[in-house]
Short mmCIF file of C-alpha atoms in Angstrom, two decimals:
data_model
loop_
_atom_site.label_atom_id
_atom_site.label_comp_id
_atom_site.label_asym_id
_atom_site.label_seq_id
_atom_site.Cartn_x
_atom_site.Cartn_y
_atom_site.Cartn_z
CA MET A 262 9.88 -33.34 -16.60
CA SER A 263 11.91 -33.18 -19.83
CA ARG A 264 9.96 -30.10 -20.94
CA ILE A 265 10.91 -28.30 -17.73
CA PHE A 266 14.62 -28.96 -18.30
CA ARG A 267 14.43 -27.73 -21.90
CA ILE A 268 12.80 -24.53 -20.65
CA LEU A 269 15.47 -24.20 -17.96
CA GLY A 270 18.19 -24.38 -20.61
CA PHE A 271 16.50 -21.58 -22.56
CA VAL A 272 16.17 -19.42 -19.45
CA LEU A 273 19.84 -19.83 -18.48
CA PHE A 274 20.84 -18.95 -22.05
CA SER A 275 18.66 -15.82 -21.83
CA PHE A 276 20.36 -14.81 -18.57
CA SER A 277 23.70 -14.83 -20.40
CA LEU A 278 22.41 -12.66 -23.26
CA ILE A 279 20.42 -9.93 -21.56
CA ALA A 280 22.48 -7.06 -20.17
CA GLN A 281 21.43 -4.31 -17.85
CA ASN A 282 20.88 -0.90 -19.42
CA GLU A 283 21.70 2.50 -17.95
CA THR A 284 20.74 2.84 -14.31
CA ASN A 285 21.15 5.65 -11.82
CA SER A 286 19.57 5.92 -8.39
CA PRO A 287 21.35 8.51 -6.19
CA TYR A 288 19.56 7.14 -3.12
CA SER A 289 21.33 3.78 -3.58
CA ARG A 290 24.40 5.50 -2.11
CA PHE A 291 23.06 4.82 1.38
CA GLY A 292 22.93 1.60 3.39
CA LEU A 293 23.09 -1.50 1.23
CA GLY A 294 21.83 0.37 -1.81
CA ASP A 295 18.41 0.15 -3.42
CA LEU A 296 16.68 -2.70 -1.58
CA GLN A 297 14.82 -5.01 -3.93
CA SER A 298 11.41 -5.55 -2.33
CA PHE A 299 11.23 -8.75 -4.31
CA SER A 300 7.96 -9.94 -5.77
CA THR A 301 7.16 -11.89 -8.91
CA ALA A 302 4.95 -10.45 -11.63
CA ASN A 303 1.78 -12.11 -10.30
CA ARG A 304 2.34 -10.65 -6.82
CA SER A 305 3.56 -7.25 -8.05
CA ALA A 306 0.27 -6.79 -9.88
CA MET A 307 -1.42 -7.02 -6.46
CA GLY A 308 0.78 -4.50 -4.67
CA GLY A 309 3.43 -7.04 -3.66
CA VAL A 310 1.26 -8.98 -1.20
CA GLY A 311 2.41 -12.47 -0.27
CA ILE A 312 2.55 -13.15 3.46
CA ALA A 313 -0.82 -14.98 3.42
CA ILE A 314 -0.71 -16.45 -0.10
CA CYS A 315 -1.05 -20.23 -0.42
CA ASP A 316 -1.18 -21.01 -4.14
CA PRO A 317 -0.39 -24.61 -5.19
CA LEU A 318 0.59 -23.41 -8.68
CA SER A 319 3.12 -20.68 -7.77
CA ILE A 320 6.10 -20.14 -5.47
CA ASN A 321 5.69 -17.63 -2.66
CA ILE A 322 9.05 -16.78 -1.10
CA SER A 323 7.50 -14.08 1.13
CA ASN A 324 6.31 -16.80 3.51
CA PRO A 325 8.25 -20.09 3.53
CA ALA A 326 5.32 -21.83 5.24
CA SER A 327 3.57 -21.75 1.84
CA TYR A 328 5.89 -24.35 0.24
CA SER A 329 3.90 -27.26 1.66
CA SER A 330 0.88 -26.04 -0.33
CA VAL A 331 2.51 -26.88 -3.67
CA ASN A 332 0.66 -29.43 -5.78
CA SER A 333 1.62 -32.89 -4.49
CA GLN A 334 2.38 -34.21 -7.99
CA ARG A 335 3.98 -31.24 -9.75
CA PHE A 336 7.41 -29.69 -10.16
CA THR A 337 7.25 -25.89 -10.56
CA MET A 338 9.78 -23.43 -11.97
CA GLN A 339 9.42 -19.64 -11.97
CA THR A 340 11.51 -17.03 -13.70
CA GLY A 341 10.99 -13.53 -15.00
CA GLY A 342 12.37 -10.14 -15.78
CA LEU A 343 11.54 -6.48 -15.47
CA HIS A 344 11.94 -3.14 -17.20
CA THR A 345 12.06 0.07 -15.17
CA THR A 346 11.87 3.64 -16.44
CA LYS A 347 12.64 6.35 -13.88
CA ILE A 348 12.41 10.11 -14.00
CA LEU A 349 14.80 11.70 -11.50
CA GLU A 350 13.64 15.21 -10.61
CA THR A 351 14.97 18.12 -8.57
CA ASN A 352 13.61 21.65 -8.40
CA SER A 353 15.75 22.64 -11.37
CA GLN A 354 16.41 19.60 -13.58
CA ASP A 355 15.40 16.05 -14.46
CA GLN A 356 16.88 12.90 -15.96
CA VAL A 357 15.37 9.73 -17.48
CA VAL A 358 17.07 6.36 -16.86
CA ASN A 359 16.15 2.82 -17.92
CA SER A 360 16.98 -0.69 -16.81
CA THR A 361 16.01 -4.09 -18.27
CA LYS A 362 17.00 -7.48 -16.86
CA PHE A 363 16.07 -11.04 -15.99
CA ASN A 364 16.43 -11.24 -12.25
CA TYR A 365 15.27 -14.44 -10.57
CA LEU A 366 15.01 -18.21 -10.88
CA MET A 367 13.08 -20.40 -8.41
CA PHE A 368 11.99 -24.03 -8.13
CA SER A 369 9.60 -25.88 -5.85
CA PHE A 370 8.55 -29.50 -5.52
CA PRO A 371 6.86 -31.77 -2.96
CA LEU A 372 8.83 -34.35 -0.95
CA SER A 373 5.67 -35.86 0.55
CA LYS A 374 2.01 -35.00 1.01
CA PHE A 375 2.85 -32.76 3.96
CA TRP A 376 6.37 -31.57 3.05
CA GLY A 377 7.32 -29.09 0.33
CA THR A 378 10.64 -27.49 -0.57
CA SER A 379 11.90 -24.63 -2.69
CA VAL A 380 15.26 -23.33 -3.89
CA GLY A 381 16.20 -20.27 -5.92
CA MET A 382 18.22 -17.14 -6.51
CA LEU A 383 17.00 -13.53 -6.57
CA PRO A 384 18.24 -9.96 -6.04
CA PHE A 385 18.59 -8.50 -2.53
CA SER A 386 19.93 -4.99 -3.23
CA GLU A 387 21.48 -2.96 -6.02
CA MET A 388 23.87 0.01 -5.96
CA SER A 389 24.12 2.23 -9.02
CA TYR A 390 24.73 5.99 -8.91
CA SER A 391 26.88 8.71 -10.40
CA PHE A 392 26.52 12.39 -9.55
CA SER A 393 28.50 15.52 -8.77
CA ASP A 394 28.29 17.96 -5.87
CA VAL A 395 29.49 21.43 -4.96
CA SER A 396 32.83 21.78 -3.16
CA THR A 397 33.73 24.49 -0.68
CA ASP A 398 36.70 25.12 -2.97
CA PRO A 399 35.38 26.83 -6.14
CA THR A 400 38.27 25.37 -8.17
CA ALA A 401 37.38 21.77 -7.32
CA ASN A 402 34.58 19.41 -8.39
CA LEU A 403 33.29 16.49 -6.30
CA MET A 404 32.24 13.23 -7.98
CA PHE A 405 30.44 10.30 -6.33
CA GLU A 406 30.05 6.92 -8.00
CA GLY A 407 28.85 3.51 -6.86
CA ASN A 408 28.01 0.16 -8.37
CA GLY A 409 27.44 -3.46 -7.45
CA GLY A 410 24.78 -5.43 -5.68
CA ILE A 411 23.93 -8.27 -3.30
CA THR A 412 22.31 -11.53 -4.41
CA ARG A 413 20.24 -13.89 -2.27
CA PHE A 414 20.33 -17.67 -2.67
CA TYR A 415 17.78 -19.55 -0.58
CA PHE A 416 16.80 -23.09 0.33
CA GLY A 417 13.44 -23.43 2.07
CA ASN A 418 11.25 -26.14 3.54
CA SER A 419 7.71 -26.25 4.87
CA ILE A 420 5.75 -28.87 6.78
CA SER A 421 2.00 -29.09 7.34
CA ILE A 422 1.69 -30.06 10.99
CA HIS A 423 -2.11 -29.99 10.68
CA ARG A 424 -4.44 -29.64 7.73
CA ASN A 425 -4.89 -25.98 8.70
CA ILE A 426 -1.39 -25.11 9.98
CA SER A 427 1.94 -24.97 8.16
CA LEU A 428 5.40 -23.97 9.35
CA GLY A 429 8.38 -23.09 7.19
CA ALA A 430 11.89 -21.65 7.11
CA ASN A 431 14.38 -20.35 4.57
CA MET A 432 18.13 -20.70 4.88
CA ASN A 433 19.47 -17.70 2.95
CA TYR A 434 22.97 -17.05 1.67
CA LEU A 435 23.87 -13.45 0.80
CA PHE A 436 26.82 -12.67 -1.43
CA GLY A 437 27.95 -9.71 -3.47
CA ASN A 438 30.14 -6.67 -3.86
CA LEU A 439 29.53 -2.94 -3.28
CA ASN A 440 32.04 -0.50 -4.74
CA THR A 441 32.03 3.25 -4.04
CA SER A 442 34.30 6.01 -5.30
CA ARG A 443 34.69 9.62 -4.16
CA LYS A 444 36.76 11.99 -6.29
CA VAL A 445 38.06 15.53 -6.00
CA ILE A 446 38.86 16.93 -9.44
CA PHE A 447 40.60 20.34 -9.76
CA ASP A 448 40.20 22.79 -12.63
CA ASP A 449 43.92 23.53 -12.39
CA THR A 450 45.65 20.65 -14.23
CA SER A 451 48.87 21.29 -12.29
CA ILE A 452 47.17 20.04 -9.12
CA LEU A 453 46.78 16.28 -8.68
CA ASN A 454 43.25 14.98 -8.37
CA SER A 455 42.45 12.46 -5.63
CA ARG A 456 40.01 9.61 -5.13
CA ILE A 457 38.98 7.14 -2.44
CA ASN A 458 37.78 3.70 -3.55
CA ASP A 459 35.96 1.50 -1.03
CA ASP A 460 35.28 -2.09 -2.03
CA VAL A 461 33.06 -4.20 0.25
CA ASN A 462 32.53 -7.96 -0.17
CA ILE A 463 29.68 -9.63 1.68
CA ASN A 464 28.92 -13.32 2.17
CA GLY A 465 27.10 -15.24 4.88
CA PHE A 466 23.90 -16.94 6.05
CA TYR A 467 20.74 -15.79 7.75
CA PHE A 468 17.31 -17.35 8.34
CA ASP A 469 13.67 -16.33 8.07
CA PHE A 470 10.59 -18.17 9.28
CA GLY A 471 6.89 -18.35 8.48
CA LEU A 472 3.56 -19.65 9.75
CA ILE A 473 0.27 -20.06 7.90
CA TYR A 474 -3.14 -20.80 9.41
CA LYS A 475 -6.15 -21.66 7.23
CA ALA A 476 -9.80 -21.42 8.25
CA LYS A 477 -13.28 -21.32 6.73
CA LEU A 478 -15.38 -18.15 7.02
CA GLY A 479 -18.78 -18.92 5.53
CA LYS A 480 -18.32 -19.22 1.76
CA TRP A 481 -14.81 -17.79 1.98
CA ASN A 482 -11.51 -19.52 2.63
CA SER A 483 -9.28 -17.44 4.89
CA VAL A 484 -5.53 -17.53 5.42
CA LEU A 485 -3.55 -15.82 8.17
CA GLY A 486 0.18 -15.47 7.64
CA PHE A 487 3.03 -14.50 9.94
CA THR A 488 6.74 -14.07 9.11
CA LEU A 489 9.81 -13.43 11.23
CA ASP A 490 13.33 -12.56 10.15
CA ASN A 491 15.88 -12.87 12.96
CA GLY A 492 18.42 -10.60 11.28
CA GLY A 493 21.88 -11.86 12.07
CA GLU A 494 25.50 -11.08 11.42
CA ILE A 495 27.02 -11.55 7.95
CA SER A 496 30.76 -11.66 7.24
CA ALA A 497 32.16 -8.66 5.37
CA GLU A 498 35.55 -7.59 4.02
CA LYS A 499 36.55 -4.08 3.03
CA THR A 500 39.37 -2.60 1.00
CA ALA A 501 40.02 1.17 1.05
CA LEU A 502 42.40 2.66 -1.51
CA VAL A 503 43.39 6.35 -1.66
CA GLU A 504 45.15 7.54 -4.83
CA THR A 505 46.15 10.66 -6.71
CA PHE A 506 45.64 10.84 -10.47
CA ARG A 507 45.63 13.05 -13.53
CA SER A 508 42.81 13.20 -16.06
CA SER A 509 43.65 12.62 -19.71
CA GLY A 510 40.49 12.72 -21.78
CA ASP A 511 38.36 9.78 -20.68
CA PHE A 512 41.28 8.14 -18.90
CA GLU A 513 42.65 8.51 -15.38
CA ILE A 514 46.42 8.16 -15.00
CA ILE A 515 47.41 7.03 -11.50
CA GLU A 516 50.25 9.09 -10.03
CA ASP A 517 50.63 7.76 -6.50
CA THR A 518 49.03 5.52 -3.86
CA ILE A 519 48.49 7.44 -0.64
CA SER A 520 47.15 4.58 1.49
CA PHE A 521 45.85 1.03 1.23
CA ASP A 522 43.84 -0.52 4.05
CA GLN A 523 42.15 -3.93 4.39
CA GLN A 524 39.60 -5.07 6.96
CA LEU A 525 39.13 -8.82 6.61
CA ASP A 526 37.11 -9.54 9.76
CA GLY A 527 34.24 -7.03 9.51
CA SER A 528 30.54 -7.72 9.71
CA LEU A 529 27.16 -6.66 8.38
CA GLU A 530 24.41 -6.62 11.01
CA LEU A 531 21.05 -7.20 9.35
CA PRO A 532 17.80 -5.91 10.89
CA THR A 533 15.09 -8.05 12.44
CA SER A 534 11.70 -7.85 10.76
CA MET A 535 8.15 -9.05 11.20
CA GLY A 536 5.17 -9.36 8.86
CA PHE A 537 1.45 -10.13 9.02
CA GLY A 538 -0.91 -11.04 6.20
CA LEU A 539 -4.58 -11.84 5.62
CA ALA A 540 -6.17 -13.41 2.55
CA LEU A 541 -9.79 -14.22 1.71
CA ASN A 542 -10.71 -16.19 -1.40
CA ASN A 543 -13.46 -18.10 -3.13
CA ASP A 544 -13.78 -19.55 -6.65
CA GLN A 545 -13.60 -16.11 -8.27
CA TRP A 546 -12.09 -13.60 -5.86
CA LYS A 547 -8.94 -13.16 -3.80
CA VAL A 548 -8.61 -10.23 -1.37
CA MET A 549 -5.22 -9.85 0.37
CA ALA A 550 -3.53 -7.41 2.75
CA ASP A 551 0.04 -7.32 4.14
CA TYR A 552 1.97 -5.34 6.73
CA ARG A 553 5.73 -5.65 7.25
CA SER A 554 8.16 -3.73 9.45
CA ASP A 555 11.99 -3.81 9.38
CA ASN A 556 14.16 -2.52 12.22
CA TRP A 557 16.87 -0.87 10.14
CA SER A 558 18.02 1.14 13.15
CA GLU A 559 19.80 -2.12 14.10
CA TYR A 560 21.80 -2.08 10.85
CA LYS A 561 25.57 -1.70 10.96
CA LEU A 562 28.28 -2.24 8.35
CA PHE A 563 31.78 -2.16 9.82
CA GLY A 564 30.26 -0.50 12.89
CA GLU A 565 28.59 2.35 10.93
CA SER A 566 24.81 2.73 11.01
CA ASP A 567 24.44 5.23 8.13
CA ASP A 568 21.58 6.83 10.13
CA LEU A 569 19.00 4.43 8.68
CA LYS A 570 15.46 4.44 10.09
CA ASN A 571 12.98 1.65 10.71
CA SER A 572 10.89 0.99 7.62
CA ASN A 573 7.41 -0.41 7.05
CA ARG A 574 5.25 -1.39 4.11
CA MET A 575 1.48 -1.88 3.71
CA SER A 576 0.01 -3.61 0.65
CA LEU A 577 -3.48 -4.42 -0.61
CA GLY A 578 -4.27 -6.68 -3.56
CA LEU A 579 -7.23 -8.12 -5.48
CA GLU A 580 -7.54 -10.92 -8.03
CA PHE A 581 -10.64 -11.85 -10.04
CA VAL A 582 -11.11 -14.90 -12.27
CA PRO A 583 -14.51 -15.11 -14.02
CA ASP A 584 -14.33 -18.89 -14.52
CA LYS A 585 -11.15 -20.96 -14.07
CA LYS A 586 -12.74 -23.98 -15.77
CA SER A 587 -14.03 -22.16 -18.84
CA ILE A 588 -13.17 -24.02 -22.04
CA ASN A 589 -14.57 -21.99 -24.93
CA LYS A 590 -14.10 -18.44 -23.59
CA TYR A 591 -10.45 -17.77 -22.85
CA TYR A 592 -11.02 -14.32 -21.30
CA LYS A 593 -12.96 -16.00 -18.47
CA MET A 594 -9.85 -17.98 -17.50
CA VAL A 595 -7.66 -14.88 -17.28
CA ARG A 596 -6.67 -13.66 -13.80
CA TYR A 597 -7.31 -9.90 -13.47
CA ARG A 598 -5.26 -8.22 -10.74
CA LEU A 599 -5.09 -4.85 -9.00
CA GLY A 600 -3.07 -3.57 -6.05
CA VAL A 601 -1.60 -0.62 -4.13
CA TYR A 602 1.19 -0.20 -1.61
CA THR A 603 2.72 2.50 0.54
CA SER A 604 6.08 2.27 2.27
CA GLU A 605 8.28 4.29 4.58
CA THR A 606 11.82 3.54 3.38
CA TYR A 607 14.90 3.32 5.57
CA LEU A 608 16.23 6.61 4.18
CA ASN A 609 16.17 9.65 6.45
CA LEU A 610 17.70 12.71 4.74
CA ARG A 611 17.62 16.28 5.97
CA ASN A 612 15.29 15.29 8.82
CA GLN A 613 12.78 13.76 6.42
CA GLN A 614 12.03 10.04 6.10
CA LEU A 615 11.39 9.23 2.44
CA ASP A 616 8.35 7.23 1.40
CA GLU A 617 7.34 5.25 -1.67
CA LYS A 618 3.83 4.77 -3.07
CA ALA A 619 2.50 2.96 -6.11
CA ILE A 620 -0.55 1.50 -7.80
CA ALA A 621 -0.30 -1.76 -9.74
CA PHE A 622 -2.29 -3.93 -12.11
CA GLY A 623 -1.73 -6.98 -14.27
CA PHE A 624 -2.95 -10.23 -15.76
CA GLY A 625 -2.34 -13.95 -15.39
CA LEU A 626 -2.63 -15.68 -18.75
CA PRO A 627 -2.97 -19.49 -18.58
CA LEU A 628 -1.19 -21.52 -21.23
CA LYS A 629 -3.62 -24.23 -22.28
CA ARG A 630 -2.75 -27.92 -21.84
CA SER A 631 0.52 -27.16 -20.05
CA GLY A 632 -0.41 -26.14 -16.50
CA SER A 633 1.77 -23.07 -16.99
CA LEU A 634 1.03 -19.38 -16.62
CA LEU A 635 2.29 -16.14 -18.17
CA ASN A 636 2.07 -13.19 -15.76
CA LEU A 637 2.26 -9.49 -16.68
CA SER A 638 2.28 -6.54 -14.30
CA ALA A 639 2.78 -2.78 -14.23
CA GLU A 640 3.56 -0.53 -11.26
CA LEU A 641 3.32 3.26 -11.38
CA GLY A 642 4.58 5.28 -8.45
CA LYS A 643 7.10 7.61 -6.90
CA MET A 644 9.74 7.64 -4.18
CA GLY A 645 11.23 10.65 -2.42
CA THR A 646 10.45 14.33 -2.78
CA THR A 647 11.82 17.54 -4.30
CA ASP A 648 11.44 19.37 -0.96
CA ASN A 649 14.62 20.48 0.83
CA ASN A 650 16.61 20.08 -2.41
CA LEU A 651 16.08 16.31 -2.45
CA ILE A 652 15.39 14.07 -5.45
CA GLN A 653 12.06 12.56 -6.44
CA GLU A 654 12.07 9.30 -8.41
CA SER A 655 8.92 8.71 -10.47
CA PHE A 656 8.90 5.20 -11.90
CA ALA A 657 7.07 2.85 -14.21
CA ARG A 658 8.02 -0.77 -13.56
CA PHE A 659 6.91 -3.55 -15.92
CA LYS A 660 7.38 -7.23 -15.12
CA ILE A 661 6.95 -10.46 -17.02
CA GLY A 662 6.92 -13.78 -15.23
CA PHE A 663 6.64 -17.40 -16.28
CA ILE A 664 5.37 -20.26 -14.16
CA PHE A 665 6.20 -23.64 -15.69
CA SER A 666 4.70 -26.73 -14.12
CA ASP A 667 5.03 -30.43 -14.93
CA VAL A 668 4.41 -33.80 -13.27
CA TRP A 669 6.97 -34.74 -10.60
CA PHE A 670 8.42 -38.24 -11.16
CA ILE A 671 5.12 -39.98 -11.81
CA LYS A 672 5.42 -43.38 -13.45
CA ARG A 673 3.49 -43.61 -16.69
CA LYS A 674 1.18 -46.60 -17.10
CA TYR A 675 0.46 -48.26 -20.43
CA ASN A 676 -2.41 -50.60 -21.20
#
């Protein structure tokens, strides 16, 4: 256990050192921002599948019923980071943006032979955009900016009620801040510019549930997974500030406050969602498929729906291990992974629902004598379109993940 805590200290120190680079996603202006369809590096390499994964050596937050499958004598910690390069394209111009960050920390451990638990923190959504638009007044320029994000802290438990059936649930706490700014800037310096700043704070609990059923199909082990998110209402507070200002170089000099309004008893209504998964595996192969739908038409923030549409995501993943027990040939112990996914996002702009598609691949590299694993993945895809004067985001997303595992309070015996 002492090795795990030394590693944890290093990870927390790394979190304090690594800063986020330039980011810009104009589509994060809508809803709660850019939703983080969270998956660790090992799952990302397989298209983000996870609803039917039962791996005793890794943590699967996609289905809380999987926690009871953790090794009965091991404590597991997972952390990782990602780098994303995006090309934002319109019919007339393009821009390249980059982002690098560590973004999650999770733990799992058994409480008994039939009871497993997990706790962790990970991203839920991110808002980051800055762009200009054309005003009906030729002497004025419109500027839109937004930043912030929402973080998810979870505590989950799973119980095996039968050797083939497990049930689980996560208690999730969302917290974060979303800040948006809209500016009107005039070419004539004698006219005062104006801006509206909206600051939204979110904090509250919601729950999600999972079920896993295991069966034998000939030489294959099969797993059926089901997840349900009941949505719920999260507390929200909003501050709206309207000001006039003058521009002086890179600085904005406030001239007057036009209005200041606070809403301290607002709410965020989260959508309900449902997911199904199937996994087949033997000693060498894993074949997995997921489907998930989210009813974002139920979403409201301070009573506004933002015209979001129901979203869905389909994923397919493969993993191949030549020989997990190989001693002399390391490449036979490596986990080779491949995946694809397609998703209809919750964005509906100019009568067109935007979709996202990607292919993925990666490797799981075992660290000898430690029970740990280094995971690498790459995703190549695109979201949106240049039709109807919209923006297409082409992306390359690279992830690195670490799975550290050690014995869980086992007394050592000496002869």
